[in-house]
Amino acid sequence: MKVALHMARGLKYLHNEKKILHGDIKSSNVVIRGDFESIKICDVGVSLPLDENMIMCDPEAYYIGTESWKPKEALDDDGVITDKADMYAFGLTLWEMMTLTIPHLNLPPEDDDDEEDSFDEDDFDEDAYYEALGTRPPLNAQELDDSYQRAIELFFMCSSEDPKERPSAAQIVEVLEAENVQ
């Protein structure tokens, strides 16, 4: 939850203070120093300007992101990109931390007995992958203990396909700080 709070603080700063959409939130763009002493969002190389309504405002710009973390609106040619695109990717990053895998990339289970086998492209269902993009990936919450409850709730709120149903970064910061997450 500490990572979630610090990510949300970083997104709140980008969205509210700098009027910038990060545009590529995922675990590999979160840097953690030591034993969670410092947690920062990095790689703003594909960031986009937001207007006062938190809508992408440069008509020449387009959302790049990373495919597996893209929200539905970024996959549609006429989708309206807002700060909520980052919140969808935030939710999928929480999912990543809980499942230790990449969203929507349903690879066959590893066989520990035969380390010589490598990934066989024939085992990858490309159609299912592309159909799943922009949706909420499945989460087996029964495999997680009660300490994951808040992360699960945040994941479900942030991964809604409807951007209007996703919380803002400021709302997440407010809730987590009220719960004394450090």
GROMACS .gro file of C-alpha atoms in nm:
model
  182
    1MET     CA    1   0.000   0.000   0.000
    2LYS     CA    2   0.299   0.226   0.053
    3VAL     CA    3   0.386   0.189  -0.318
    4ALA     CA    4   0.024   0.264  -0.412
    5LEU     CA    5   0.019   0.579  -0.196
    6HIS     CA    6   0.347   0.712  -0.333
    7MET     CA    7   0.244   0.636  -0.692
    8ALA     CA    8  -0.088   0.813  -0.632
    9ARG     CA    9   0.095   1.113  -0.482
   10GLY     CA   10   0.318   1.128  -0.790
   11LEU     CA   11   0.019   1.109  -1.022
   12LYS     CA   12  -0.167   1.371  -0.818
   13TYR     CA   13   0.132   1.604  -0.858
   14LEU     CA   14   0.158   1.540  -1.233
   15HIS     CA   15  -0.216   1.575  -1.293
   16ASN     CA   16  -0.306   1.861  -1.058
   17GLU     CA   17   0.012   2.068  -1.032
   18LYS     CA   18   0.179   2.016  -1.369
   19LYS     CA   19  -0.133   1.933  -1.577
   20ILE     CA   20   0.048   1.635  -1.729
   21LEU     CA   21  -0.074   1.285  -1.809
   22HIS     CA   22   0.210   1.039  -1.745
   23GLY     CA   23   0.091   0.815  -2.027
   24ASP     CA   24   0.287   0.499  -1.941
   25ILE     CA   25   0.224   0.389  -1.584
   26LYS     CA   26   0.343   0.033  -1.518
   27SER     CA   27   0.565  -0.138  -1.262
   28SER     CA   28   0.883  -0.090  -1.463
   29ASN     CA   29   0.824   0.288  -1.446
   30VAL     CA   30   0.820   0.289  -1.067
   31VAL     CA   31   1.156   0.310  -0.893
   32ILE     CA   32   1.193   0.188  -0.536
   33ARG     CA   33   1.507   0.260  -0.336
   34GLY     CA   34   1.616   0.034  -0.054
   35ASP     CA   35   1.351  -0.102   0.177
   36PHE     CA   36   1.080   0.125   0.032
   37GLU     CA   37   1.271   0.432   0.158
   38SER     CA   38   1.185   0.619  -0.160
   39ILE     CA   39   0.925   0.542  -0.427
   40LYS     CA   40   0.914   0.749  -0.744
   41ILE     CA   41   0.739   0.741  -1.080
   42CYS     CA   42   0.986   0.770  -1.366
   43ASP     CA   43   0.996   0.782  -1.747
   44VAL     CA   44   0.773   1.070  -1.845
   45GLY     CA   45   0.898   1.050  -2.203
   46VAL     CA   46   0.550   1.000  -2.348
   47SER     CA   47   0.364   1.239  -2.117
   48LEU     CA   48   0.086   1.455  -2.256
   49PRO     CA   49  -0.050   1.796  -2.157
   50LEU     CA   50  -0.387   1.813  -1.980
   51ASP     CA   51  -0.626   2.106  -1.978
   52GLU     CA   52  -0.809   2.237  -1.670
   53ASN     CA   53  -1.071   1.961  -1.716
   54MET     CA   54  -0.800   1.691  -1.708
   55ILE     CA   55  -0.851   1.616  -2.079
   56MET     CA   56  -0.560   1.573  -2.318
   57CYS     CA   57  -0.544   1.911  -2.488
   58ASP     CA   58  -0.287   1.887  -2.769
   59PRO     CA   59  -0.473   1.794  -3.092
   60GLU     CA   60  -0.143   1.684  -3.249
   61ALA     CA   61  -0.054   1.449  -2.963
   62TYR     CA   62  -0.162   1.090  -2.919
   63TYR     CA   63  -0.152   0.845  -2.633
   64ILE     CA   64   0.132   0.597  -2.664
   65GLY     CA   65   0.145   0.398  -2.339
   66THR     CA   66   0.232   0.031  -2.324
   67GLU     CA   67  -0.022  -0.199  -2.481
   68SER     CA   68  -0.101  -0.428  -2.185
   69TRP     CA   69  -0.172  -0.127  -1.956
   70LYS     CA   70  -0.373   0.081  -2.203
   71PRO     CA   71  -0.729   0.169  -2.108
   72LYS     CA   72  -1.017   0.110  -2.348
   73GLU     CA   73  -1.035   0.478  -2.444
   74ALA     CA   74  -0.671   0.474  -2.559
   75LEU     CA   75  -0.740   0.174  -2.782
   76ASP     CA   76  -1.033   0.345  -2.956
   77ASP     CA   77  -0.950   0.590  -3.235
   78ASP     CA   78  -1.205   0.839  -3.105
   79GLY     CA   79  -1.145   0.779  -2.733
   80VAL     CA   80  -1.119   1.083  -2.508
   81ILE     CA   81  -0.798   1.068  -2.307
   82THR     CA   82  -0.811   1.212  -1.956
   83ASP     CA   83  -0.620   1.174  -1.629
   84LYS     CA   84  -0.828   0.859  -1.581
   85ALA     CA   85  -0.612   0.680  -1.842
   86ASP     CA   86  -0.328   0.692  -1.589
   87MET     CA   87  -0.563   0.567  -1.319
   88TYR     CA   88  -0.652   0.259  -1.526
   89ALA     CA   89  -0.281   0.184  -1.568
   90PHE     CA   90  -0.235   0.251  -1.194
   91GLY     CA   91  -0.497  -0.017  -1.123
   92LEU     CA   92  -0.327  -0.263  -1.354
   93THR     CA   93   0.004  -0.188  -1.183
   94LEU     CA   94  -0.156  -0.285  -0.851
   95TRP     CA   95  -0.275  -0.603  -1.024
   96GLU     CA   96   0.082  -0.662  -1.144
   97MET     CA   97   0.213  -0.636  -0.789
   98MET     CA   98  -0.047  -0.882  -0.662
   99THR     CA   99  -0.008  -1.138  -0.940
  100LEU     CA  100   0.358  -1.088  -1.034
  101THR     CA  101   0.274  -1.105  -1.402
  102ILE     CA  102   0.198  -0.877  -1.698
  103PRO     CA  103  -0.168  -0.784  -1.752
  104HIS     CA  104  -0.354  -0.981  -2.020
  105LEU     CA  105  -0.048  -1.188  -2.108
  106ASN     CA  106  -0.183  -1.533  -2.031
  107LEU     CA  107   0.122  -1.749  -2.075
  108PRO     CA  108   0.105  -2.121  -2.009
  109PRO     CA  109   0.227  -2.220  -1.661
  110GLU     CA  110   0.598  -2.286  -1.633
  111ASP     CA  111   0.699  -2.647  -1.603
  112ASP     CA  112   0.967  -2.662  -1.333
  113ASP     CA  113   1.074  -3.011  -1.441
  114ASP     CA  114   1.196  -2.914  -1.786
  115GLU     CA  115   1.393  -2.591  -1.784
  116GLU     CA  116   1.505  -2.649  -2.142
  117ASP     CA  117   1.162  -2.566  -2.281
  118SER     CA  118   1.134  -2.210  -2.401
  119PHE     CA  119   0.828  -2.005  -2.486
  120ASP     CA  120   0.647  -2.148  -2.787
  121GLU     CA  121   0.456  -1.883  -2.982
  122ASP     CA  122   0.197  -2.144  -3.075
  123ASP     CA  123   0.093  -2.155  -2.708
  124PHE     CA  124   0.010  -1.783  -2.707
  125ASP     CA  125  -0.349  -1.694  -2.794
  126GLU     CA  126  -0.299  -1.364  -2.977
  127ASP     CA  127  -0.671  -1.315  -3.045
  128ALA     CA  128  -0.758  -1.354  -2.675
  129TYR     CA  129  -0.479  -1.113  -2.581
  130TYR     CA  130  -0.602  -0.837  -2.813
  131GLU     CA  131  -0.963  -0.894  -2.709
  132ALA     CA  132  -0.866  -0.858  -2.341
  133LEU     CA  133  -0.680  -0.528  -2.383
  134GLY     CA  134  -0.856  -0.238  -2.211
  135THR     CA  135  -1.054  -0.469  -1.984
  136ARG     CA  136  -1.009  -0.568  -1.621
  137PRO     CA  137  -0.779  -0.870  -1.599
  138PRO     CA  138  -0.905  -1.152  -1.378
  139LEU     CA  139  -0.782  -1.161  -1.020
  140ASN     CA  140  -0.811  -1.467  -0.801
  141ALA     CA  141  -0.871  -1.276  -0.477
  142GLN     CA  142  -0.916  -1.602  -0.286
  143GLU     CA  143  -0.542  -1.664  -0.325
  144LEU     CA  144  -0.466  -1.339  -0.141
  145ASP     CA  145  -0.501  -1.290   0.234
  146ASP     CA  146  -0.693  -1.009   0.405
  147SER     CA  147  -0.393  -0.774   0.396
  148TYR     CA  148  -0.457  -0.731   0.022
  149GLN     CA  149  -0.817  -0.612   0.066
  150ARG     CA  150  -0.751  -0.240   0.009
  151ALA     CA  151  -0.525  -0.313  -0.294
  152ILE     CA  152  -0.797  -0.535  -0.440
  153GLU     CA  153  -1.059  -0.263  -0.390
  154LEU     CA  154  -0.835  -0.001  -0.553
  155PHE     CA  155  -0.763  -0.235  -0.842
  156PHE     CA  156  -1.135  -0.288  -0.907
  157MET     CA  157  -1.216   0.084  -0.886
  158CYS     CA  158  -0.928   0.191  -1.110
  159SER     CA  159  -0.972  -0.080  -1.372
  160SER     CA  160  -1.330   0.007  -1.459
  161GLU     CA  161  -1.373   0.027  -1.836
  162ASP     CA  162  -1.569   0.351  -1.786
  163PRO     CA  163  -1.320   0.631  -1.710
  164LYS     CA  164  -1.589   0.827  -1.522
  165GLU     CA  165  -1.607   0.547  -1.265
  166ARG     CA  166  -1.232   0.555  -1.191
  167PRO     CA  167  -1.112   0.761  -0.895
  168SER     CA  168  -0.867   1.046  -0.940
  169ALA     CA  169  -0.516   1.026  -0.800
  170ALA     CA  170  -0.615   1.294  -0.546
  171GLN     CA  171  -0.905   1.079  -0.423
  172ILE     CA  172  -0.677   0.778  -0.376
  173VAL     CA  173  -0.421   0.989  -0.186
  174GLU     CA  174  -0.697   1.123   0.039
  175VAL     CA  175  -0.829   0.775   0.122
  176LEU     CA  176  -0.488   0.616   0.181
  177GLU     CA  177  -0.362   0.906   0.392
  178ALA     CA  178  -0.684   0.892   0.600
  179GLU     CA  179  -0.605   0.524   0.661
  180ASN     CA  180  -0.256   0.625   0.779
  181VAL     CA  181  -0.076   0.439   0.503
  182GLN     CA  182   0.282   0.560   0.513
   0.00000   0.00000   0.00000
